[in-house]
Short mmCIF file of C-alpha atoms in Angstrom, two decimals:
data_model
loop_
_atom_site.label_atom_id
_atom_site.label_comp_id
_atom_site.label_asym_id
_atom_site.label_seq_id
_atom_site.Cartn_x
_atom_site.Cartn_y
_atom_site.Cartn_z
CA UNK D 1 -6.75 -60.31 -12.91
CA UNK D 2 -4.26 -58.74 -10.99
CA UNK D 3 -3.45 -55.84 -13.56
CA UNK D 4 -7.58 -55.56 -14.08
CA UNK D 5 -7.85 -55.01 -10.46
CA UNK D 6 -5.21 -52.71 -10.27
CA UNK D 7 -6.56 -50.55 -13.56
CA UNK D 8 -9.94 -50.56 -11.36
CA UNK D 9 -8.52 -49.46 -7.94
CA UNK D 10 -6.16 -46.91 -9.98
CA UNK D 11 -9.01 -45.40 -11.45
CA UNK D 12 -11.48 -45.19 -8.50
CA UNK D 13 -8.62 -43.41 -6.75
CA UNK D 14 -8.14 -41.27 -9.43
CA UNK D 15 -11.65 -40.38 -9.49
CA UNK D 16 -11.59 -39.36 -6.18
CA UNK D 17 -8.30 -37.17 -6.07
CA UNK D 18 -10.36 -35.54 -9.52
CA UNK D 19 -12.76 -34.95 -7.80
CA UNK D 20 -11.53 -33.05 -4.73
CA UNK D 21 -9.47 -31.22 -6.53
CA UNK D 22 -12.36 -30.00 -8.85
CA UNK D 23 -14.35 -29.31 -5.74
CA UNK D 24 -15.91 -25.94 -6.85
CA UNK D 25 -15.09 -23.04 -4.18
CA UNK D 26 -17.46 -20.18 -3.96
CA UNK D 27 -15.93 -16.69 -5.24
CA UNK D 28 -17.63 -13.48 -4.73
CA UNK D 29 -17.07 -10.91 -7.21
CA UNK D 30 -18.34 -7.82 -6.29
CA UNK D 31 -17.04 -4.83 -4.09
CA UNK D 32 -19.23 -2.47 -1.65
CA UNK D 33 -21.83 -3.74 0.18
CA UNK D 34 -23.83 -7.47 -1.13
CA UNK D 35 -26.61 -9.12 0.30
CA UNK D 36 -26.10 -12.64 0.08
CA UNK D 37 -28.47 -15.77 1.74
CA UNK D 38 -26.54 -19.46 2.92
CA UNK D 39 -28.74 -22.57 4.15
CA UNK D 40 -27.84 -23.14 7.43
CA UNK D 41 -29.97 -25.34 10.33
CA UNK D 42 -32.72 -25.90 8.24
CA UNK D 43 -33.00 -22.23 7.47
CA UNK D 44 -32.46 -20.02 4.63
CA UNK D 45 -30.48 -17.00 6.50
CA UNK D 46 -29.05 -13.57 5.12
CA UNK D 47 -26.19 -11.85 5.47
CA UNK D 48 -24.36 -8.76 3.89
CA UNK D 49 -20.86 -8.68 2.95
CA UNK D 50 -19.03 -5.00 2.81
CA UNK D 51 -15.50 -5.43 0.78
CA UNK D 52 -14.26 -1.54 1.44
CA UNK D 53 -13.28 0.10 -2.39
CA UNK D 54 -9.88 0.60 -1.22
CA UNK D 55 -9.37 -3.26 -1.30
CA UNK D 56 -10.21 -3.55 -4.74
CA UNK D 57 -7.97 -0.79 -6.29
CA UNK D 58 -5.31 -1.29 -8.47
CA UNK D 59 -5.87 -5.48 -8.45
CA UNK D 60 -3.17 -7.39 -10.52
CA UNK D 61 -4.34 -10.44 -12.01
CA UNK D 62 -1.15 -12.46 -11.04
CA UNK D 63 -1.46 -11.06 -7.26
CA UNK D 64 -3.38 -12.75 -4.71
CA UNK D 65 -4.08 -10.38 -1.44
CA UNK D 66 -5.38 -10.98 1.58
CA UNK D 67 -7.26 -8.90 4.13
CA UNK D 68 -9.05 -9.44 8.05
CA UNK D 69 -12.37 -10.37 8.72
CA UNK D 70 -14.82 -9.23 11.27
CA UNK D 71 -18.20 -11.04 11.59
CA UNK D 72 -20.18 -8.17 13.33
CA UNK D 73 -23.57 -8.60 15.11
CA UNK D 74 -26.29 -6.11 15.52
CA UNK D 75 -28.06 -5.42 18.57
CA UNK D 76 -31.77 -7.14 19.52
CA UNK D 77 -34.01 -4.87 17.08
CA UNK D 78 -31.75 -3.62 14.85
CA UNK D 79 -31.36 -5.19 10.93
CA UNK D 80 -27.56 -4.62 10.57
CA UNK D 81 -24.72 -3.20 13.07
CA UNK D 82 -24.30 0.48 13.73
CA UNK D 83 -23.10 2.12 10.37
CA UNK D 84 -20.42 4.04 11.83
CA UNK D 85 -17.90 1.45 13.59
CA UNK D 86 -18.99 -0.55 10.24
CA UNK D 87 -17.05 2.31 8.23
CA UNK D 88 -14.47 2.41 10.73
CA UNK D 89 -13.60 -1.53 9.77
CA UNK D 90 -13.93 -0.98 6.46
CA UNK D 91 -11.72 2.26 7.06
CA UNK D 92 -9.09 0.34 8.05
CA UNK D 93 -9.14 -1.95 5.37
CA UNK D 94 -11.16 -4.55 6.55
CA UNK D 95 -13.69 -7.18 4.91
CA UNK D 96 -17.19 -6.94 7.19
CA UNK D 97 -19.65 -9.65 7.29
CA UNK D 98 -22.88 -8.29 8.73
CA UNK D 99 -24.73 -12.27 9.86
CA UNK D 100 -29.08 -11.23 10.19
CA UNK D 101 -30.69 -12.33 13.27
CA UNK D 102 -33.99 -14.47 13.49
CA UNK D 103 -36.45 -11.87 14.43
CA UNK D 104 -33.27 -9.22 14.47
CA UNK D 105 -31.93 -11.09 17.27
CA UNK D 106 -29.33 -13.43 18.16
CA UNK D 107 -29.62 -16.74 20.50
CA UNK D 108 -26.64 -15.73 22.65
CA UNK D 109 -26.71 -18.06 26.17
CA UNK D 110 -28.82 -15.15 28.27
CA UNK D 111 -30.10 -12.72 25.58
CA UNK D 112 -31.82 -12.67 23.47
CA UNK D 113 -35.46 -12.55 21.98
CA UNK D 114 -37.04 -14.88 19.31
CA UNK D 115 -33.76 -16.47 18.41
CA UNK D 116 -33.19 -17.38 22.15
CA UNK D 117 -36.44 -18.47 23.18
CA UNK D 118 -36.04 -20.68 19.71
CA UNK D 119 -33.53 -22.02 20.03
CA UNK D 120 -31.97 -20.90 17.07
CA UNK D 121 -28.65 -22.37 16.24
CA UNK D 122 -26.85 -18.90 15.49
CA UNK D 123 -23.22 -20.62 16.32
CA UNK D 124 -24.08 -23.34 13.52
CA UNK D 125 -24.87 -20.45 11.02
CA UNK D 126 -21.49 -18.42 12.25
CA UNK D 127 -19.71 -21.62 11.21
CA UNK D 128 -21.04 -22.18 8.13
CA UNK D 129 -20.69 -18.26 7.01
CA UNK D 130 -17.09 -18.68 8.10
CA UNK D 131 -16.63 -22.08 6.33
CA UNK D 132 -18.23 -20.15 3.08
CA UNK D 133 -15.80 -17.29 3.13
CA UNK D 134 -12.72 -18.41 4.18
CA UNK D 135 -12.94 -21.45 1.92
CA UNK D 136 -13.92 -19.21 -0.89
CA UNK D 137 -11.30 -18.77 -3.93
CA UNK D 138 -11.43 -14.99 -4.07
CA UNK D 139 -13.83 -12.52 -1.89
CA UNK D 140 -13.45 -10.05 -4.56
CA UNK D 141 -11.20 -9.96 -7.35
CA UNK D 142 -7.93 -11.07 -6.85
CA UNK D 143 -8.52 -10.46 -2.61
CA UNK D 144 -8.71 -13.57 -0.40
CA UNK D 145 -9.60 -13.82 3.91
CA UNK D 146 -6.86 -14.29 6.32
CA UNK D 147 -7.82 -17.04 8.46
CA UNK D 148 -5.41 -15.92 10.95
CA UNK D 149 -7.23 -12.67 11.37
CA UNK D 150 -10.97 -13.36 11.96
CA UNK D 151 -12.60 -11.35 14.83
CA UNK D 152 -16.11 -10.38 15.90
CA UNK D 153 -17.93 -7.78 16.56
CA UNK D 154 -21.10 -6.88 18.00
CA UNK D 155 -23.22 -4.53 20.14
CA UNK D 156 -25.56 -5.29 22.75
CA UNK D 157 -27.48 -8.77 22.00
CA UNK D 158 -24.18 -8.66 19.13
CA UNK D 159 -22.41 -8.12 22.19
CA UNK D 160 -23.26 -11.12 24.01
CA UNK D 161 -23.49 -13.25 20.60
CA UNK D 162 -19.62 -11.82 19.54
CA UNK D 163 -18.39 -12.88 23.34
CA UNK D 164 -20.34 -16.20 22.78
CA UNK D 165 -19.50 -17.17 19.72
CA UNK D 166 -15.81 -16.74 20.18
CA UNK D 167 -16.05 -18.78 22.89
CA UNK D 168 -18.14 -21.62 21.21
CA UNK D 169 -15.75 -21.25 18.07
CA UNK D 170 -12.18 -20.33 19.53
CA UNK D 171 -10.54 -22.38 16.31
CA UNK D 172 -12.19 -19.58 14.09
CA UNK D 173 -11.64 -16.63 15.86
CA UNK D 174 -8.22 -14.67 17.09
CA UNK D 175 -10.31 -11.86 19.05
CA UNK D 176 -13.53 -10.26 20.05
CA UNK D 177 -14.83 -6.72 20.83
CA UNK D 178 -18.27 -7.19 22.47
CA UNK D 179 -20.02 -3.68 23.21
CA UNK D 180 -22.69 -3.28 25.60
CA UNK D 181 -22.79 -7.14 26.28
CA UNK D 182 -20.64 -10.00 26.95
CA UNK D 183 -21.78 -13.32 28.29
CA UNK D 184 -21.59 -14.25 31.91
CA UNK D 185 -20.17 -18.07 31.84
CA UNK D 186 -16.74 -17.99 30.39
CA UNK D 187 -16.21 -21.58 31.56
CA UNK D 188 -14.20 -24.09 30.13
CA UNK D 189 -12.50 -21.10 28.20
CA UNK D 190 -8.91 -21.49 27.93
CA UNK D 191 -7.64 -20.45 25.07
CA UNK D 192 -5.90 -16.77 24.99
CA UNK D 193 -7.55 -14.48 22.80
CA UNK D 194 -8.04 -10.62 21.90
CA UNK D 195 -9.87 -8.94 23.86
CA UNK D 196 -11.46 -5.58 24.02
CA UNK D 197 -14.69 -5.10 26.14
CA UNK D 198 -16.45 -1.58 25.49
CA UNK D 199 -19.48 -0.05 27.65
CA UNK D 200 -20.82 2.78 29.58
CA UNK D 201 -21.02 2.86 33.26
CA UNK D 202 -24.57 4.37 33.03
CA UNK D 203 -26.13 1.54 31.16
CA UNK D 204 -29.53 0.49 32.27
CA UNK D 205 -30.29 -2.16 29.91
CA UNK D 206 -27.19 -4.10 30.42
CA UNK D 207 -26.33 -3.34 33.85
CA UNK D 208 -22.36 -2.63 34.43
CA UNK D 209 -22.36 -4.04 37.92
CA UNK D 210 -24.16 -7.24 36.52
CA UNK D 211 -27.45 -8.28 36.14
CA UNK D 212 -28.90 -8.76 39.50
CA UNK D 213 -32.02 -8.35 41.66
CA UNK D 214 -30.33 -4.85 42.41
CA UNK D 215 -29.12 -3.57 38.79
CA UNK D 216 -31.77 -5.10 37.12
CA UNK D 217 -30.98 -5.66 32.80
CA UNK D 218 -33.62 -5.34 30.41
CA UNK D 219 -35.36 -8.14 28.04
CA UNK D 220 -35.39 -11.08 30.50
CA UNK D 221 -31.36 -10.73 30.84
CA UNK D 222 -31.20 -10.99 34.86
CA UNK D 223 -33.74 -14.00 34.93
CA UNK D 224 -32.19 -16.56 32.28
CA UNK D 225 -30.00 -18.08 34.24
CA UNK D 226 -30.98 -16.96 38.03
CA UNK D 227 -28.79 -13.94 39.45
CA UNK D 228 -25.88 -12.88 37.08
CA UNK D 229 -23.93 -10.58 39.38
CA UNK D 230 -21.14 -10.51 37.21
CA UNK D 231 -19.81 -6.85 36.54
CA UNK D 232 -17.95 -5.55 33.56
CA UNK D 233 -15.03 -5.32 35.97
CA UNK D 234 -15.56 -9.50 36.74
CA UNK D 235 -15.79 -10.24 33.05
CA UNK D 236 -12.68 -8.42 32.30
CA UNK D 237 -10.26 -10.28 35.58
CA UNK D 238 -11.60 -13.43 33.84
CA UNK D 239 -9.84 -12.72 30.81
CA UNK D 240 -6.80 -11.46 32.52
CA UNK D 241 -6.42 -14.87 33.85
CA UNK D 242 -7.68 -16.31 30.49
CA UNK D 243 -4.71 -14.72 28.26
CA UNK D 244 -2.24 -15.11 31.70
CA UNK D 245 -1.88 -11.14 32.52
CA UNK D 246 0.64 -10.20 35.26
CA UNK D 247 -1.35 -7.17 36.20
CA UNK D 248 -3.02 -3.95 35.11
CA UNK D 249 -2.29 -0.60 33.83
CA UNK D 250 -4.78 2.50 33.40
CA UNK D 251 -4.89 4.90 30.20
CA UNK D 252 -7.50 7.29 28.79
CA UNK D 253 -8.22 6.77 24.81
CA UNK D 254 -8.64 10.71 24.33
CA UNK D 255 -12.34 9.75 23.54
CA UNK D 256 -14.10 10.72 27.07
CA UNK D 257 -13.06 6.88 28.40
CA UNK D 258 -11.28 5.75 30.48
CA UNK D 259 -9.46 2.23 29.18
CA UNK D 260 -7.58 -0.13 31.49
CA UNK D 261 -5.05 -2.79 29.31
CA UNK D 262 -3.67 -5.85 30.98
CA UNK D 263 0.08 -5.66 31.42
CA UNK D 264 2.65 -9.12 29.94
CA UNK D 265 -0.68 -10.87 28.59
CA UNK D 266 -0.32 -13.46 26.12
CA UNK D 267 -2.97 -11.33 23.69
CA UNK D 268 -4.21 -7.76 24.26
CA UNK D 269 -7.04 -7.30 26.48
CA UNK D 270 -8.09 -4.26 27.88
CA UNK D 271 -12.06 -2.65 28.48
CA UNK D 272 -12.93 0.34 28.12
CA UNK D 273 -15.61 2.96 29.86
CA UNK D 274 -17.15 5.95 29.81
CA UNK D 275 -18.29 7.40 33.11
CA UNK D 276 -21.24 9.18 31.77
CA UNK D 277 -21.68 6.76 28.67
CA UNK D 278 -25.16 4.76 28.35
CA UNK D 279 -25.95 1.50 26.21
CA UNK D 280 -25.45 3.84 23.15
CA UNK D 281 -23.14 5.95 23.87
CA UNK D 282 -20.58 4.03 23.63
CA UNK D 283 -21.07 2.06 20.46
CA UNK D 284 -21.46 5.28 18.58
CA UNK D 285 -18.29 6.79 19.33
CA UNK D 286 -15.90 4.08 19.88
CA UNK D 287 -15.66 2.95 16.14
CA UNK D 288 -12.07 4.41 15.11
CA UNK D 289 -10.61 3.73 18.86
CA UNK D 290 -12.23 -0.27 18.32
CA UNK D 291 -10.56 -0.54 14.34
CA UNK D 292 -7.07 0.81 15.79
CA UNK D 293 -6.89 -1.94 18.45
CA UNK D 294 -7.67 -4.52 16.05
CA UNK D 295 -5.12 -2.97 13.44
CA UNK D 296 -2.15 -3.02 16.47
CA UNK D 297 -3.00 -6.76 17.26
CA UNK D 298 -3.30 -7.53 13.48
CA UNK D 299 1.11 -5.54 13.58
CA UNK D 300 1.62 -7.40 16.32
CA UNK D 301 1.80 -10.71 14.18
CA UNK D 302 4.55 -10.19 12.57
CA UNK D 303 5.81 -6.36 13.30
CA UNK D 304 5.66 -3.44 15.87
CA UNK D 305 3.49 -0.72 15.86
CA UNK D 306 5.57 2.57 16.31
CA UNK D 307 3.89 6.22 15.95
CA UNK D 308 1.01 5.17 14.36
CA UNK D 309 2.37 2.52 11.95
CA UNK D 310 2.84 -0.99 11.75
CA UNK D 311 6.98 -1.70 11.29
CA UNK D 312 7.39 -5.04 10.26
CA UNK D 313 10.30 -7.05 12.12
CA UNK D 314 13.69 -7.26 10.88
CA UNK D 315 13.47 -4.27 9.07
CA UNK D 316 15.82 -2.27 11.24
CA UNK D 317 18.68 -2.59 8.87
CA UNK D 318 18.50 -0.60 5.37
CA UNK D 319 15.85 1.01 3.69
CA UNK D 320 12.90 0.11 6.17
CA UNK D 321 10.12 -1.85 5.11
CA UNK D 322 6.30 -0.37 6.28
CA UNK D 323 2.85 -2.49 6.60
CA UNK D 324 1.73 1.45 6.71
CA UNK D 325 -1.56 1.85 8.12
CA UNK D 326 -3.17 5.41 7.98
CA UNK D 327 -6.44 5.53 9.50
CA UNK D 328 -6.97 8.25 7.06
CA UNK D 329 -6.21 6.63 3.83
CA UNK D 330 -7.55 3.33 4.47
CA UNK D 331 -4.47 1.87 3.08
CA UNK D 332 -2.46 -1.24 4.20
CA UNK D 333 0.91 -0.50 2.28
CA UNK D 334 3.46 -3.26 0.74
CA UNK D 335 1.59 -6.56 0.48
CA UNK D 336 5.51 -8.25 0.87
CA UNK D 337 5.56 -6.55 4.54
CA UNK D 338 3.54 -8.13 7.24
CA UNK D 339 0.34 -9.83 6.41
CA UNK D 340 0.09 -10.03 2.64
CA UNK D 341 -2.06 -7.02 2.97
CA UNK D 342 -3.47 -4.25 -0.01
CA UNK D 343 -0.47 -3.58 -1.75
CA UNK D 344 -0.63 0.44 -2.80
CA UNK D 345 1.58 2.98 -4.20
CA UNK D 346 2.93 5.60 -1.62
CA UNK D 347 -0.05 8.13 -2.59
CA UNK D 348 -2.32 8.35 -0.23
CA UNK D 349 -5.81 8.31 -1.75
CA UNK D 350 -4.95 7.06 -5.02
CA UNK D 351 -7.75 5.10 -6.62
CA UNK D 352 -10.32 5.65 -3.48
CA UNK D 353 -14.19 6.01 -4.56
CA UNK D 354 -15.80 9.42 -3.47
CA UNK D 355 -17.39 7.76 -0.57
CA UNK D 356 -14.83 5.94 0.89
CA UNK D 357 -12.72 9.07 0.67
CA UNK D 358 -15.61 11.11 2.01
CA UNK D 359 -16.22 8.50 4.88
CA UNK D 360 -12.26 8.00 5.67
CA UNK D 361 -12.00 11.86 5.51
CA UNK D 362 -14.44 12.36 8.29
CA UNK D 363 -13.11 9.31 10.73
CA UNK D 364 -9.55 11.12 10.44
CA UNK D 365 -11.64 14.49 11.47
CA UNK D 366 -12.84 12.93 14.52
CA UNK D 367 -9.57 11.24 15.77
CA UNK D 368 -7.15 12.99 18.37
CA UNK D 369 -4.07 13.93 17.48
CA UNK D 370 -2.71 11.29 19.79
CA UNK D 371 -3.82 8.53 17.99
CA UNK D 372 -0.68 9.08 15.81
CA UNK D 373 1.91 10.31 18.21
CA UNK D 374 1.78 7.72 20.88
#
């Protein structure tokens, strides 16, 4: 009886550990841009998935890489994100997955349209894209996510759903870099993380000085939640105190803005204006500046960056060790250094498709020499 029972329970058990270890992961196989659609909330939503060309060259069967992630939102009206910080991502050797909003919008706290006055559950769909990739065996061949380095993106109603849904998922996400938005509420928010707040100090649908009865914001903004007088400039002391800054220090990107960066903080955080700049403007020319900040916090894991590279630590003895990032080359060098990242041979554009050399060709045209001397 005993041995029968035993036989049983071994079996069952054995069923079970067969089981989850069979548990089928999802792999997706294809580089460039796919459209792709995931069950989520009782609703069948899309999303694309960009894997840049550069990620898939030169794959070794026996290698397993691993890139960053950005979940980036477009704004209220608009099918996808803006094309060109989505090639500046991809420039820098990023995987990008473009979510689609219910009605091209995104249920964000304040803002905005059908998905808001729905009550769409847009965080519940984040999750389960980020559940689906990250748990996925291979997001192209031989290329796997880092979890470590997930951050979002987005522009306008993106903007508020990037700063919303890093704060609803903070176990997901290292950073955001909301554009042209960013919730009001950061309550209850505790947890450090990278921060980079972009707009334009002439924006009249998302009002700089706040939403209020005397900067009024466009599509029902200033009346979802009474008078939201926070300015750009009250967002960003509430993550100073969020990531513990010790103060403040002013800079200018080279780009016509004027950036101020928070000084001992426990994770970059800085915003960014343009004097002139509108609720456009600034999400049109800030792609390279926005893919190099997330590139220096991605060095700053386990390495420096030093004139526009990241040096890995402990390589200050001997022949030095690079996680070489060259905006213009799209490249991540020595998958051993750093992150795991694209391993490539010291060429340059070796094995790059026509467009991505094309597209990473004309980012490098439009980037000040002081990107790589400071």
């Amino acid at each position: 009886m005993k041995k029968a029972l035993c036989a049983k329970l071994f079996c069952a058990a054995l069923g079970v550990a067969v089981a989850f270890k069979t548990k089928e992961k999802k792999t997706f196989t294809s580089c460039g841009t796919t459209s792709h659609q995931l069950q989520a909330g009782g609703l069948l939503r899309n999303y694309s998935l960009l894997v840049p060309g550069a990620l898939c060259s030169n794959v070794s069967s026996d290698t397993i890489r691993h890139a960053p992630l950005v979940i980036a939102f477009g704004c209220f009206g608009c099918p996808a994100p803006r094309p060109e910080t989505v090639q500046a991502f991809a420039a820098a050797g990023m995987v990008v997955a473009m979510p689609e909003g219910v009605g091209q919008s995104w249920n964000a706290e304040v803002c905005c349209g059908q998905a808001l006055s729905q009550g769409i559950d847009d965080v519940g769909f984040v999750r389960a894209l980020l559940d689906l990739l990250l748990d996925s065996s291979e997001i192209a061949p031989g290329l796997r996510l880092k979890r470590e380095t997930v951050y979002a993106f987005g522009h306008s109603n993106g903007g508020f759903m990037s700063s919303h849904i890093l704060k609803s998922l903070p176990a997901y996400f290292r950073g955001a870099v909301p554009v042209s938005g960013h919730i009001y509420n950061l309550g209850g928010m505790s947890t450090p993380k990278t921060m980079s707040i972009h707009f334009g100090k002439m924006d009249t649908a998302v009002n700089y000085k706040g939403c209020c009865a005397s900067s009024r914001c466009c599509c029902g903004i200033d009346q979802a939640q009474g008078q939201l007088c926070q300015s750009v400039d009250d967002i960003f002391s509430a993550w100073l105190k969020i990531n513990s800054c010790s103060g403040v220090s002013n800079s200018s990107s080279g780009l016509d803005m004027d950036c101020r960066q928070g000084i001992g903080c426990e994770r970059p955080t800085q915003v960014c204006a343009r004097t002139d700049g509108n609720h456009w403007t600034s999400d049109e020319q800030d792609g390279a500046h926005i893919a190099e900040f997330l590139v220096k916090d991605i060095c700053s894991i386990q390495g420096h960056w030093q004139t526009g590279a990241c040096k890995c630590k402990g390589a200050a003895q001997g022949p030095l060790l690079w996680c070489w990032y060259a905006l213009f080359s799209m490249i991540w060098m020595d998958s051993l250094c750093c992150l795991e990242l694209l391993p490539q041979v010291l060429g340059g554009v070796r094995g790059l498709g026509l467009v991505d050399l094309l597209t990473s060709l004309s980012l490098f045209a439009a980037i000040p020499p002081s990107v790589f001397t400071t």
